[in-house]
């Protein structure tokens, strides 16, 4: 689409849901493509590729990354055909884990700098503050915020439903979440770990991040 951003950054602390967000985008696109469209922007793309930043290391082109990680060897298009396809139809490329594999990753650096895939939309997920020198290359930046008190309660309610337990079972944990576990409970991943351990032990024995790990 004319004027649409082609470089998008999603940043957030570890465990905040970046990978979950990218995975959900792929699932929503696949499940609701065509007549079942629920998101006009997402479904404006005719192709979506999801990869980890580590897949780009040592590669010379995005086509070689896709051919190596997406297609079976017996069912691969030619590199030139794939290159033509990506550049002629609306394509979204999702790259996760920049913070884990962004160092010495020249192909990724060149994609961010628009030396490659200049007109293709690329969304990259990373921890905060790792791309300060390259932020000017991004049209749009989204930051994933940690849970507030309401979101923490909603997360506990959903977890209780999935575990087929009543919300009251977790009430003894709430005072700890409001107290010494407050910082840990703001992160979706660590809150989930706390809930799992509480379900198994019936008590919130951890008092710090090191205790939790």
mmCIF file of N, CA, C and O in Angstrom, residues 14-15 146-147 152 176-177 179-194 206-213:
data_model
loop_
_atom_site.group_PDB
_atom_site.id
_atom_site.type_symbol
_atom_site.label_atom_id
_atom_site.label_comp_id
_atom_site.label_asym_id
_atom_site.label_seq_id
_atom_site.Cartn_x
_atom_site.Cartn_y
_atom_site.Cartn_z
ATOM 1 N N UNK A 14 12.355 -9.042 27.873
ATOM 2 C CA UNK A 14 12.223 -10.496 27.719
ATOM 3 C C UNK A 14 10.944 -11.006 28.390
ATOM 4 O O UNK A 14 10.619 -10.604 29.516
ATOM 5 N N UNK A 15 10.234 -11.891 27.694
ATOM 6 C CA UNK A 15 9.024 -12.476 28.255
ATOM 7 C C UNK A 15 7.797 -11.606 28.169
ATOM 8 O O UNK A 15 6.747 -11.940 28.728
ATOM 9 N N UNK A 146 4.543 -3.511 30.169
ATOM 10 C CA UNK A 146 4.315 -4.568 31.143
ATOM 11 C C UNK A 146 2.886 -4.504 31.685
ATOM 12 O O UNK A 146 2.188 -3.498 31.523
ATOM 13 N N UNK A 147 2.457 -5.594 32.331
ATOM 14 C CA UNK A 147 1.107 -5.670 32.875
ATOM 15 C C UNK A 147 0.861 -4.604 33.937
ATOM 16 O O UNK A 147 1.718 -4.363 34.804
ATOM 17 N N UNK A 152 -2.859 -7.960 35.199
ATOM 18 C CA UNK A 152 -2.383 -9.064 36.025
ATOM 19 C C UNK A 152 -3.555 -9.928 36.484
ATOM 20 O O UNK A 152 -3.506 -11.162 36.393
ATOM 21 N N UNK A 176 1.013 -11.354 47.740
ATOM 22 C CA UNK A 176 2.432 -11.394 47.366
ATOM 23 C C UNK A 176 2.675 -10.632 46.071
ATOM 24 O O UNK A 176 3.688 -9.951 45.917
ATOM 25 N N UNK A 177 1.719 -10.749 45.127
ATOM 26 C CA UNK A 177 1.851 -10.026 43.862
ATOM 27 C C UNK A 177 1.759 -8.525 44.094
ATOM 28 O O UNK A 177 2.405 -7.728 43.410
ATOM 29 N N UNK A 179 2.837 -7.203 46.740
ATOM 30 C CA UNK A 179 3.977 -6.877 47.597
ATOM 31 C C UNK A 179 5.312 -7.196 46.960
ATOM 32 O O UNK A 179 5.701 -6.587 45.959
ATOM 33 N N UNK A 180 5.996 -8.224 47.503
ATOM 34 C CA UNK A 180 7.375 -8.479 47.082
ATOM 35 C C UNK A 180 7.494 -9.078 45.686
ATOM 36 O O UNK A 180 8.589 -9.083 45.113
ATOM 37 N N UNK A 181 6.405 -9.573 45.128
ATOM 38 C CA UNK A 181 6.451 -10.122 43.770
ATOM 39 C C UNK A 181 5.930 -9.139 42.727
ATOM 40 O O UNK A 181 5.751 -9.504 41.565
ATOM 41 N N UNK A 182 5.700 -7.919 43.129
ATOM 42 C CA UNK A 182 5.061 -6.947 42.245
ATOM 43 C C UNK A 182 5.814 -6.758 40.924
ATOM 44 O O UNK A 182 5.222 -6.798 39.843
ATOM 45 N N UNK A 183 7.133 -6.571 40.994
ATOM 46 C CA UNK A 183 7.912 -6.342 39.784
ATOM 47 C C UNK A 183 7.894 -7.569 38.869
ATOM 48 O O UNK A 183 7.780 -7.444 37.645
ATOM 49 N N UNK A 184 8.002 -8.749 39.461
ATOM 50 C CA UNK A 184 7.989 -9.980 38.672
ATOM 51 C C UNK A 184 6.650 -10.195 37.993
ATOM 52 O O UNK A 184 6.581 -10.673 36.860
ATOM 53 N N UNK A 185 5.560 -9.821 38.675
ATOM 54 C CA UNK A 185 4.216 -10.065 38.154
ATOM 55 C C UNK A 185 3.837 -9.111 37.031
ATOM 56 O O UNK A 185 2.819 -9.324 36.362
ATOM 57 N N UNK A 186 4.645 -8.101 36.786
ATOM 58 C CA UNK A 186 4.358 -7.185 35.686
ATOM 59 C C UNK A 186 4.742 -7.766 34.334
ATOM 60 O O UNK A 186 4.319 -7.279 33.295
ATOM 61 N N UNK A 187 5.519 -8.848 34.357
ATOM 62 C CA UNK A 187 5.971 -9.491 33.121
ATOM 63 C C UNK A 187 5.122 -10.735 32.869
ATOM 64 O O UNK A 187 4.987 -11.586 33.742
ATOM 65 N N UNK A 188 4.517 -10.867 31.678
ATOM 66 C CA UNK A 188 3.639 -12.015 31.411
ATOM 67 C C UNK A 188 4.308 -13.365 31.631
ATOM 68 O O UNK A 188 3.693 -14.285 32.175
ATOM 69 N N UNK A 189 5.569 -13.502 31.207
ATOM 70 C CA UNK A 189 6.252 -14.785 31.346
ATOM 71 C C UNK A 189 6.500 -15.137 32.804
ATOM 72 O O UNK A 189 6.201 -16.254 33.254
ATOM 73 N N UNK A 190 7.065 -14.190 33.556
ATOM 74 C CA UNK A 190 7.378 -14.499 34.940
ATOM 75 C C UNK A 190 6.108 -14.652 35.780
ATOM 76 O O UNK A 190 6.076 -15.471 36.707
ATOM 77 N N UNK A 191 5.051 -13.914 35.460
ATOM 78 C CA UNK A 191 3.785 -14.109 36.172
ATOM 79 C C UNK A 191 3.258 -15.519 35.910
ATOM 80 O O UNK A 191 2.772 -16.191 36.839
ATOM 81 N N UNK A 192 3.358 -15.994 34.685
ATOM 82 C CA UNK A 192 2.912 -17.345 34.358
ATOM 83 C C UNK A 192 3.730 -18.380 35.117
ATOM 84 O O UNK A 192 3.176 -19.359 35.651
ATOM 85 N N UNK A 193 5.041 -18.176 35.222
ATOM 86 C CA UNK A 193 5.883 -19.096 35.989
ATOM 87 C C UNK A 193 5.486 -19.113 37.462
ATOM 88 O O UNK A 193 5.450 -20.172 38.102
ATOM 89 N N UNK A 194 5.192 -17.936 38.003
ATOM 90 C CA UNK A 194 4.741 -17.851 39.402
ATOM 91 C C UNK A 194 3.455 -18.647 39.591
ATOM 92 O O UNK A 194 3.304 -19.408 40.561
ATOM 93 N N UNK A 206 8.792 -17.966 46.416
ATOM 94 C CA UNK A 206 9.859 -17.162 45.843
ATOM 95 C C UNK A 206 9.739 -15.700 46.294
ATOM 96 O O UNK A 206 8.643 -15.170 46.427
ATOM 97 N N UNK A 207 10.886 -15.101 46.559
ATOM 98 C CA UNK A 207 10.914 -13.710 47.008
ATOM 99 C C UNK A 207 11.718 -12.817 46.062
ATOM 100 O O UNK A 207 11.760 -11.616 46.244
ATOM 101 N N UNK A 208 12.320 -13.404 45.048
ATOM 102 C CA UNK A 208 13.132 -12.626 44.121
ATOM 103 C C UNK A 208 13.158 -13.346 42.775
ATOM 104 O O UNK A 208 12.711 -14.488 42.638
ATOM 105 N N UNK A 209 13.723 -12.666 41.769
ATOM 106 C CA UNK A 209 13.842 -13.274 40.446
ATOM 107 C C UNK A 209 14.731 -14.519 40.495
ATOM 108 O O UNK A 209 14.448 -15.529 39.826
ATOM 109 N N UNK A 210 15.806 -14.463 41.276
ATOM 110 C CA UNK A 210 16.697 -15.630 41.375
ATOM 111 C C UNK A 210 15.979 -16.811 42.017
ATOM 112 O O UNK A 210 16.192 -17.962 41.615
ATOM 113 N N UNK A 211 15.138 -16.563 43.022
ATOM 114 C CA UNK A 211 14.340 -17.642 43.612
ATOM 115 C C UNK A 211 13.418 -18.268 42.569
ATOM 116 O O UNK A 211 13.270 -19.500 42.519
ATOM 117 N N UNK A 212 12.815 -17.432 41.738
ATOM 118 C CA UNK A 212 11.893 -17.928 40.728
ATOM 119 C C UNK A 212 12.620 -18.808 39.718
ATOM 120 O O UNK A 212 12.162 -19.898 39.369
ATOM 121 N N UNK A 213 13.787 -18.350 39.258
ATOM 122 C CA UNK A 213 14.534 -19.127 38.263
ATOM 123 C C UNK A 213 15.124 -20.394 38.890
ATOM 124 O O UNK A 213 15.228 -21.425 38.225
#
